[in-house]
Coordinates of C-alpha atoms in Angstrom, one line a residue:
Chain D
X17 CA -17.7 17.6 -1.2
X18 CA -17.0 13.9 -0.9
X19 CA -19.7 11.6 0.1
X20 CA -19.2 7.9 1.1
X21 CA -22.4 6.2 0.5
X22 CA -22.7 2.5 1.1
X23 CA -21.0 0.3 -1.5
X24 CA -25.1 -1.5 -1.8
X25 CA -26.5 1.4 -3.3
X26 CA -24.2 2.6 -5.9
X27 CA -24.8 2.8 -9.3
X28 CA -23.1 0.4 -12.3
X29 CA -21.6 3.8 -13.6
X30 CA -20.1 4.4 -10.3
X31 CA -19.2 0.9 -9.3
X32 CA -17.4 1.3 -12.7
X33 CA -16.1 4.6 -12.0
X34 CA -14.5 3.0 -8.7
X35 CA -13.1 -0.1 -10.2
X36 CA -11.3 2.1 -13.0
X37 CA -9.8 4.5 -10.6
X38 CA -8.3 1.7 -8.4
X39 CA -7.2 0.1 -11.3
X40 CA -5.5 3.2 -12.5
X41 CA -4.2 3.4 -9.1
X42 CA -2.6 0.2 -9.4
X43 CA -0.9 0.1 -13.2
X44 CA 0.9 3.6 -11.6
X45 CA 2.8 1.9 -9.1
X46 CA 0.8 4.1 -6.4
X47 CA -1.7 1.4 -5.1
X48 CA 1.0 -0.8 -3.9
X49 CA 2.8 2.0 -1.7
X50 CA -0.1 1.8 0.5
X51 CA -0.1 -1.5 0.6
X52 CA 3.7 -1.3 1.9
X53 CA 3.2 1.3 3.9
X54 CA 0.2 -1.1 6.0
X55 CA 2.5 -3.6 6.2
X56 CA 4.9 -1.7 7.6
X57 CA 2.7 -0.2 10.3
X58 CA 1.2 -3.9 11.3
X59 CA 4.9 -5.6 12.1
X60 CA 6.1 -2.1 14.2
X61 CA 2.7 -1.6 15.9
X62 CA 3.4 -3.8 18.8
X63 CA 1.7 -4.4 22.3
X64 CA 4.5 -3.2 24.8
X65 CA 6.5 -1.0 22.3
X66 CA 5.7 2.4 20.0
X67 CA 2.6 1.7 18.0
X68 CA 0.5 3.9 15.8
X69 CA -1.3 2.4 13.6
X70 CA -2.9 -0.9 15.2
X71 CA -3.3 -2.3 18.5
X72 CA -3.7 1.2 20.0
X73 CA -5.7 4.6 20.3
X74 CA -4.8 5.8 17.3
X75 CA -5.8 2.8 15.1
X76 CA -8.9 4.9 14.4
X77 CA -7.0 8.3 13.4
X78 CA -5.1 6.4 11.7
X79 CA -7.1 4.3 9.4
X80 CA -9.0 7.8 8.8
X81 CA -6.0 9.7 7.5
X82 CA -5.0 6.8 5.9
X83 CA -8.5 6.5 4.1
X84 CA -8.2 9.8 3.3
X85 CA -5.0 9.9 1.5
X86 CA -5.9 6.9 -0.2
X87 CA -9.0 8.5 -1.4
X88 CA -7.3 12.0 -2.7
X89 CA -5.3 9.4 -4.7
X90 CA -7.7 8.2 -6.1
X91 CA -10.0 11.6 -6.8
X92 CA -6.5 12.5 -8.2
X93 CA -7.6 9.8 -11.2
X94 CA -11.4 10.8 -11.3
X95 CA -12.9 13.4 -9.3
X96 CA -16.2 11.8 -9.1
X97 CA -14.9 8.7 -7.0
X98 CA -15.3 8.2 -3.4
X99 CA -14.9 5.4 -1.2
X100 CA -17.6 3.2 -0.5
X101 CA -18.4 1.2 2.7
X102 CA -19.3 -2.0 3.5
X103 CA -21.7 -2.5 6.2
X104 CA -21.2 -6.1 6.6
X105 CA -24.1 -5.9 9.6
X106 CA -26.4 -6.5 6.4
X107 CA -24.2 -7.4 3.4
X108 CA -23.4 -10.5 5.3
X109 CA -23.2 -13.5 2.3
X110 CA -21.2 -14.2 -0.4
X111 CA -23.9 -13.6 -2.5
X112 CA -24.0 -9.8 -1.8
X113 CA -23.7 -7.2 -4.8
X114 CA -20.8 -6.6 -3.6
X115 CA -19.2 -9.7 -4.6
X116 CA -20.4 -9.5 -7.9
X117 CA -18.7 -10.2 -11.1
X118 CA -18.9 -6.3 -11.9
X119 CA -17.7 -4.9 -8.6
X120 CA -15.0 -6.6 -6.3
X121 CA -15.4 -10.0 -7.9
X122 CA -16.2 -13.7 -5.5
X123 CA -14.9 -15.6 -3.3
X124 CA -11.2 -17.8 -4.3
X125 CA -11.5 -21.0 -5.9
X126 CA -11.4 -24.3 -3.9
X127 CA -7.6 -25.1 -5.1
X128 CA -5.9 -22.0 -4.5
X129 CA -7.6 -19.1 -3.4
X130 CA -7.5 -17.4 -6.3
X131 CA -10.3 -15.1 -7.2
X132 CA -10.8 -16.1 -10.5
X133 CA -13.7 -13.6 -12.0
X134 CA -14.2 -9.7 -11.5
X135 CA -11.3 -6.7 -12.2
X136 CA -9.3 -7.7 -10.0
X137 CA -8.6 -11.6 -11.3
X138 CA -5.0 -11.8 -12.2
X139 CA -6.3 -13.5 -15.5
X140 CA -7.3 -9.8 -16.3
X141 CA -3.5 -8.5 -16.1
X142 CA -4.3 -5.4 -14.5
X143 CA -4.3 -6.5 -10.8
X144 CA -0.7 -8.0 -10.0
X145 CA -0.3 -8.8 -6.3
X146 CA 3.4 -8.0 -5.9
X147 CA 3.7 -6.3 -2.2
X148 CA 3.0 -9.6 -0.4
X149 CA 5.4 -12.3 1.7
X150 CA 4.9 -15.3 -0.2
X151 CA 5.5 -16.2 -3.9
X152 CA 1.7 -16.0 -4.8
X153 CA 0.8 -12.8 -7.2
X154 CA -2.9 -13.6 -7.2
X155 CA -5.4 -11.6 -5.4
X156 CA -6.9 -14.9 -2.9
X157 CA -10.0 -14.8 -1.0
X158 CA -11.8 -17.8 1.5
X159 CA -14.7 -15.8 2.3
X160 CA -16.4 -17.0 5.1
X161 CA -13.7 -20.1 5.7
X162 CA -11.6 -18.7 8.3
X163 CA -14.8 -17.7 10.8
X164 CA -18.5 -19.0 9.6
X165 CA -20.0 -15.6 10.5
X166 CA -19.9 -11.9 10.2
X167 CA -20.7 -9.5 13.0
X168 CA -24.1 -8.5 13.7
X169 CA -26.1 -5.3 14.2
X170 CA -26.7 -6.5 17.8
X171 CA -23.2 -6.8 18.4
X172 CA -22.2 -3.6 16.9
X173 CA -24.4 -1.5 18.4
X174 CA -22.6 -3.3 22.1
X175 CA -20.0 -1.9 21.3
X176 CA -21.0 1.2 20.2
X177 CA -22.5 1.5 23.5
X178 CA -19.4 1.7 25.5
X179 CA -19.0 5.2 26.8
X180 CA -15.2 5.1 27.4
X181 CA -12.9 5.6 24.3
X182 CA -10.1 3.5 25.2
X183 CA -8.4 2.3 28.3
X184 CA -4.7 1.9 29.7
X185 CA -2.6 -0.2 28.9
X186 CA -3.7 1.0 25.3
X187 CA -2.8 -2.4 23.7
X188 CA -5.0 -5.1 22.6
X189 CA -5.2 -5.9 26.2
X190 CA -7.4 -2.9 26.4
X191 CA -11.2 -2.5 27.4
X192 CA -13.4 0.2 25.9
X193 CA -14.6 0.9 22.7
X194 CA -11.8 1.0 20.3
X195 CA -10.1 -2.1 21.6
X196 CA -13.9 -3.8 21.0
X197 CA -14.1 -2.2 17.7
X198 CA -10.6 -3.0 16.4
X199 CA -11.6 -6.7 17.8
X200 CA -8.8 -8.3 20.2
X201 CA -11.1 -8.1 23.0
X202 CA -14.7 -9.3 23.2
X203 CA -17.1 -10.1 20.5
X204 CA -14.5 -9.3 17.4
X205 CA -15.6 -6.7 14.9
X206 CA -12.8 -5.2 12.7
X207 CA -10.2 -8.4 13.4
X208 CA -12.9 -10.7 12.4
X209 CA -13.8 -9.2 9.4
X210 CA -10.4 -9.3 8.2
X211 CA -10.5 -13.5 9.3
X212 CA -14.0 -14.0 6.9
X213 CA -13.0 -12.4 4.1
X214 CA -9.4 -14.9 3.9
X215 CA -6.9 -14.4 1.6
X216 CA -4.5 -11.2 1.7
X217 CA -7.2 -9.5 3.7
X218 CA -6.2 -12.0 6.7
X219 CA -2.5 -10.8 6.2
X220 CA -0.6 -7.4 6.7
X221 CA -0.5 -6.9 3.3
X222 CA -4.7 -6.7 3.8
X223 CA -4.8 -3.8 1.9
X224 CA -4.1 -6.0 -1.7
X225 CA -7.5 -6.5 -1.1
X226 CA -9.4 -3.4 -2.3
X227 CA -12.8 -4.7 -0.2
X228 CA -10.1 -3.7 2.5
X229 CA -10.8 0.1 2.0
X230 CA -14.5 -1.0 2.5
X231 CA -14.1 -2.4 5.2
X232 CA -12.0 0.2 6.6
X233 CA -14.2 2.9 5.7
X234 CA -17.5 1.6 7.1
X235 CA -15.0 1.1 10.7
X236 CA -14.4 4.8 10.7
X237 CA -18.6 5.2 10.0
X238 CA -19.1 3.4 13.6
X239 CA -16.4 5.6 14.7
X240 CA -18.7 9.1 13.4
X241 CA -21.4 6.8 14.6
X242 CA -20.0 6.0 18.3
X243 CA -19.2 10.2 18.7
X244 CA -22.6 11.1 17.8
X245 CA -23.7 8.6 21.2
X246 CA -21.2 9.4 23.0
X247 CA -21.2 13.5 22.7
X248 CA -19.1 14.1 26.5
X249 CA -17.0 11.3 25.4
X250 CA -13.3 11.9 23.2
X251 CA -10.4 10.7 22.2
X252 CA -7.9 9.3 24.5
X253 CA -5.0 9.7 26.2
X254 CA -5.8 13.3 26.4
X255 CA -2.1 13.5 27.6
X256 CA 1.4 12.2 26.1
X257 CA 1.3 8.4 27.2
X258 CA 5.1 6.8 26.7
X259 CA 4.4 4.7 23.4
X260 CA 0.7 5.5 22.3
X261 CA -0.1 9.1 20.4
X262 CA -1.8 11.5 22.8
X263 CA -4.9 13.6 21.5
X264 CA -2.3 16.0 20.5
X265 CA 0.8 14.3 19.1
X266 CA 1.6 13.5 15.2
X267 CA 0.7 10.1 13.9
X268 CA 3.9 8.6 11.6
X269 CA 4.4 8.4 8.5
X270 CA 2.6 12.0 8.5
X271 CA 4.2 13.8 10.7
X272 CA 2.0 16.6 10.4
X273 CA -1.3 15.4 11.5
X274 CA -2.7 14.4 15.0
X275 CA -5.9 12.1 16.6
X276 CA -7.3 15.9 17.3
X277 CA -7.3 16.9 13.4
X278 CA -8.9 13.7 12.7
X279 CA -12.0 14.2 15.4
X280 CA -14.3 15.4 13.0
X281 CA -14.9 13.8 9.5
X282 CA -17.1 16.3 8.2
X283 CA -13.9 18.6 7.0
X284 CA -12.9 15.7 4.7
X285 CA -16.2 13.8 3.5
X286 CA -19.6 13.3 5.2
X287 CA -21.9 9.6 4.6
X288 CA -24.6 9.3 2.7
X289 CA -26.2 8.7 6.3
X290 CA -24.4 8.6 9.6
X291 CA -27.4 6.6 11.7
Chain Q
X25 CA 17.3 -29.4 19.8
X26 CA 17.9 -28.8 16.3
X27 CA 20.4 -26.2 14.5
X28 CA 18.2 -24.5 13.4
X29 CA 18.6 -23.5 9.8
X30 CA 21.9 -20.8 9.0
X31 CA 20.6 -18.3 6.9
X32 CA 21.2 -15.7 4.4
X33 CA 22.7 -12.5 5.8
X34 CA 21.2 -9.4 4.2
X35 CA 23.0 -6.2 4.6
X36 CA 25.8 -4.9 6.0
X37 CA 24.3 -4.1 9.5
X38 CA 23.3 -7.7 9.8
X39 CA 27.0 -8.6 9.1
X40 CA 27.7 -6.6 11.9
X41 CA 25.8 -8.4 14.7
X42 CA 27.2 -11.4 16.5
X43 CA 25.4 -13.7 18.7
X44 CA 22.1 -11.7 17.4
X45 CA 19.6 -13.2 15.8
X46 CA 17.5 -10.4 14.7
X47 CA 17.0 -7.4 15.0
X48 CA 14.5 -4.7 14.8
X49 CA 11.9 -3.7 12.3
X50 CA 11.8 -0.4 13.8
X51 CA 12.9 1.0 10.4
X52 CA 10.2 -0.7 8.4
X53 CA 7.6 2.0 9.7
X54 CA 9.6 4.8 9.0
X55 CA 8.8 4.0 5.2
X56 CA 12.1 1.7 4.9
X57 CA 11.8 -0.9 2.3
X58 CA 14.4 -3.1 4.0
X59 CA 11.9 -4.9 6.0
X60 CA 13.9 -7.7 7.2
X61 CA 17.4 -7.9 8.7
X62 CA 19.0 -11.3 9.8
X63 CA 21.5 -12.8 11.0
X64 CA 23.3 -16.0 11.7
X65 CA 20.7 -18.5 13.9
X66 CA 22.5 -19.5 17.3
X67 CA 19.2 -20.7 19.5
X68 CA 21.9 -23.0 21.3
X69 CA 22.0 -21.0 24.9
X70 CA 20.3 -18.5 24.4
X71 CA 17.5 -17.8 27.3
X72 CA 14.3 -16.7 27.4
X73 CA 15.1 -13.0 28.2
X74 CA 11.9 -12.0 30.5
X75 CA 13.3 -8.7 30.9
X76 CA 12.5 -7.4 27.7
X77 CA 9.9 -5.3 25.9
X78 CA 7.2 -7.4 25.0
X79 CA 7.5 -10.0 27.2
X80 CA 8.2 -8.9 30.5
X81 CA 7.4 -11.0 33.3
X82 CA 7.1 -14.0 31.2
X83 CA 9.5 -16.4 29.8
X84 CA 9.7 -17.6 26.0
X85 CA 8.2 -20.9 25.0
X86 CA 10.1 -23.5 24.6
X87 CA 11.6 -24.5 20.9
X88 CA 10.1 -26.5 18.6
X89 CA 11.4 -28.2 15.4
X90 CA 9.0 -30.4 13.4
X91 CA 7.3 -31.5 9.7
X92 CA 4.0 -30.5 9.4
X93 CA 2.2 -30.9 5.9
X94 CA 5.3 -31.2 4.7
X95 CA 7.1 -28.6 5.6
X96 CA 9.5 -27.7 8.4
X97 CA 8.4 -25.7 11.3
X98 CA 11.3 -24.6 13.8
X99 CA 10.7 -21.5 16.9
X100 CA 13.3 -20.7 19.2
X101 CA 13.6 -17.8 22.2
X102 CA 15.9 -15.5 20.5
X103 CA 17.4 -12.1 21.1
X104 CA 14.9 -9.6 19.4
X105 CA 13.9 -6.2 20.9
X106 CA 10.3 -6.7 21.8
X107 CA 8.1 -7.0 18.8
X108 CA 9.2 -10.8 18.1
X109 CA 8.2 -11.5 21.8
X110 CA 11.7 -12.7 21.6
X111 CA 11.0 -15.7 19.5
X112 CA 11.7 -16.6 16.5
X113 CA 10.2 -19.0 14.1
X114 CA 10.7 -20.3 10.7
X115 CA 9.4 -22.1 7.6
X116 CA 11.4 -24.3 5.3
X117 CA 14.5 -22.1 6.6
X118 CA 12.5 -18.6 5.5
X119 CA 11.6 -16.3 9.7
X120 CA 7.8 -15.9 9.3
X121 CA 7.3 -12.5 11.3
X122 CA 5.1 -13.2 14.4
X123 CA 4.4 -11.1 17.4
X124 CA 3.5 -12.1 21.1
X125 CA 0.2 -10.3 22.4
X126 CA -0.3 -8.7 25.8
X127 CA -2.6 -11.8 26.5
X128 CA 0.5 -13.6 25.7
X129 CA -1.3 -14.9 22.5
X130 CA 0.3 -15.1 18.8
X131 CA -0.3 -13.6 15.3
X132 CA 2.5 -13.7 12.3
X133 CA 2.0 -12.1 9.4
X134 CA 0.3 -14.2 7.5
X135 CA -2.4 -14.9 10.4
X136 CA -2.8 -11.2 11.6
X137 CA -6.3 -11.0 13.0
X138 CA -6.5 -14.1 14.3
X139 CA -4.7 -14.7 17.9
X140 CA -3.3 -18.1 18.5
X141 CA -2.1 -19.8 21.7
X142 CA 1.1 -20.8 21.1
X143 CA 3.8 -20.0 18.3
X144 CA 3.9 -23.4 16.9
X145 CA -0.1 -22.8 16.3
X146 CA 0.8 -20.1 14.7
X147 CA 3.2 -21.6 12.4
X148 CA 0.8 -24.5 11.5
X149 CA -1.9 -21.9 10.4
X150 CA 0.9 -20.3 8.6
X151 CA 1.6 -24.1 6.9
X152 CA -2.4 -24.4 6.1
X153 CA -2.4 -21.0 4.1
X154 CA 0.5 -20.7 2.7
X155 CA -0.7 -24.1 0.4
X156 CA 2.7 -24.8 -0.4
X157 CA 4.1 -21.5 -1.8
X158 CA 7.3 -19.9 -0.2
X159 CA 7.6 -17.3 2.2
X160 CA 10.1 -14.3 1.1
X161 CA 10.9 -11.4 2.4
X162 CA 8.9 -8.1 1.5
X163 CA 10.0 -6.4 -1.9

């Protein structure tokens, strides 16, 4: 059974194992289609037309099955591997382990961006950033440039408070939890994220970042984390909603998979701790 | 105003259009890799169309057209089918995607967690982190 833990308290041999496996991911050609694929999803996903995968209920659904598929990918390469998260609530400097030389590498240098140590440094060769919409083909971080601060605990757990899933209209205009989570309405936790870290994270193309998955993963934790408060609280529109998926209806690119299959994590992976 | 710049035309659909300036990205989720189709620029009489998706109720901003760190910024109201907002604005010649929020804020592509007031904001921030390098379309 898969078990995300948080990315603080792996191992060396399985921050290695990680790195290798996106690595892997990459020199196949296969780590890029995802990154395509966001892409895709965040110039569709729009606030008065269809949108799936941003900007609407099912940004968490979603981001789950997309976690997931990433992360079969990935177990396709080495078994062993798992995504970790990023609780940025704690891990909340740039000198965080996770910024290490040995894991996800530091922030971009002063001239360009560029993230000049760690796997993913295009001085290494093996992480070309090709999927992108300008000419650059380095992996560029700013971290803390764009916004000074990462979210706080306090400020999570306000959201995580709020009883009601989401609200119409079911854009970014929305109250309730998912619009606070995903961050275009009050204190800004997923959006924000995204802003600190700079670079390609602060793009479409976010996911050239691999801290993206990270980031993404410990989102869909306060999502497990937000049911377990919330028991008499679910997913909504419970009912087909023109432009938004209903509880019930398939998410694209899928086709095959709705918010309702996507409730309960526990069929696909469980956290090293969920409080 | 300014022409604004005439620009390549890619693909045959985009042949196809007259008087459009865009058009949709609808096929980009469906797992499309032709992300982008344009057409010929023609912002000369074109209104704000308040009517459509995405902007209903309120009117386009006015055009801009102006060097900032060097590089030419232009937006125009244009004929897209909701996503744009119905504007369109571009660097050095090259659309940078943006998208108008329900709070009538802006994002582009480049800045897309990050909601900005107006689209020529959002260009500038798109100036500041591009650092010189060129948009181009998505491979």
């Amino acid at each position: 059974m898969t078990v995300r833990k948080n990315q603080a308290s792996l191992t060396t041999a399985e921050k290695r194992s990680f790195v290798d496996a996106l690595l892997e991911l990459k020199r196949t050609g296969q780590y890029d289609t995802f990154v395509t694929t966001h892409n895709a999803f965040i110039m569709s996903d729009t606030d008065n037309g269809d949108r799936v995968g941003h900007r609407s209920p099912s940004f968490l659904p979603w981001h789950r099955r997309f976690l997931i598929q990433f992360e079969q990918a990935l177990q396709a390469i080495d078994p062993s591997v798992a995504l970790p998260y990023w609780d940025w609530t704690v891990d909340r400097t740039v000198g965080a382990s996770l910024w290490a030389p040995d894991f996800l590498g530091g922030t971009g240098r002063a001239r360009d961006g560029q993230v000049a140590e760690g796997p993913f440094a295009v001085s290494g060769g093996r992480w070309p950033v090709t999927v992108t919409v300008d000419g650059r083909g380095f992996l560029r971080r700013a971290l803390g440039s764009g916004v000074p601060q990462l979210p706080t605990r306090s400020e999570v757990d306000s959201v995580l408070a709020m009883p009601t899933y989401d609200t119409a209209p079911w854009n970014s205009a929305s109250d309730g939890f998912r619009n606070h989570l995903e961050g275009w309405r009050g204190v800004n936790l997923h959006n924000r994220v995204h802003v600190w870290v700079g670079g390609q994270m602060a793009t479409g193309a976010s996911p050239n970042d691999p801290v993206f998955w990270l980031h993404h993963a410990f989102i869909d934790r306060l999502w497990a984390q937000w049911q377990a408060r919330h028991p008499r609280s679910t997913y909504l529109p419970g009912a087909r909603t023109r432009n938004v998926v209903g509880l019930d209806d398939v998410m694209r690119p899928w086709n095959d998979v709705t918010p309702a299959d996507m409730l309960d994590h526990t069929r696909y992976y469980t956290f090293d701790t969920v409080s | 105003m300014p022409q604004l710049t005439r620009r390549r035309t890619l693909g045959a659909a985009a042949t196809a259009l007259t008087g459009l300036v865009l058009t949709g990205f609808a096929q980009a989720a469906g797992g499309s890799t032709d992300l982008r189709t344009t057409g010929e620029k023609r912002p000369e009489g074109h209104e704000a169309h308040g009517g459509h998706e995405g902007h209903t109720g309120h009117a386009a901003p006015q055009p801009f057209s102006e060097t900032f760190q060097g590089r030419r910024i232009e937006g125009a109201p244009s004929h897209a089918d909701g996503h744009h907002g119905g504007y369109t604005v571009l660097v050095d010649g090259e659309e940078l995607h943006v998208m108008r929020n329900a709070d009538n804020t802006w994002v582009s592509v480049i800045n897309h967690y990050e909601t900005f007031a107006t689209p020529r904001a959002v260009a500038r921030a798109a100036v500041i982190e591009l650092q010189g390098s060129e948009l181009v379309p998505l491979a």
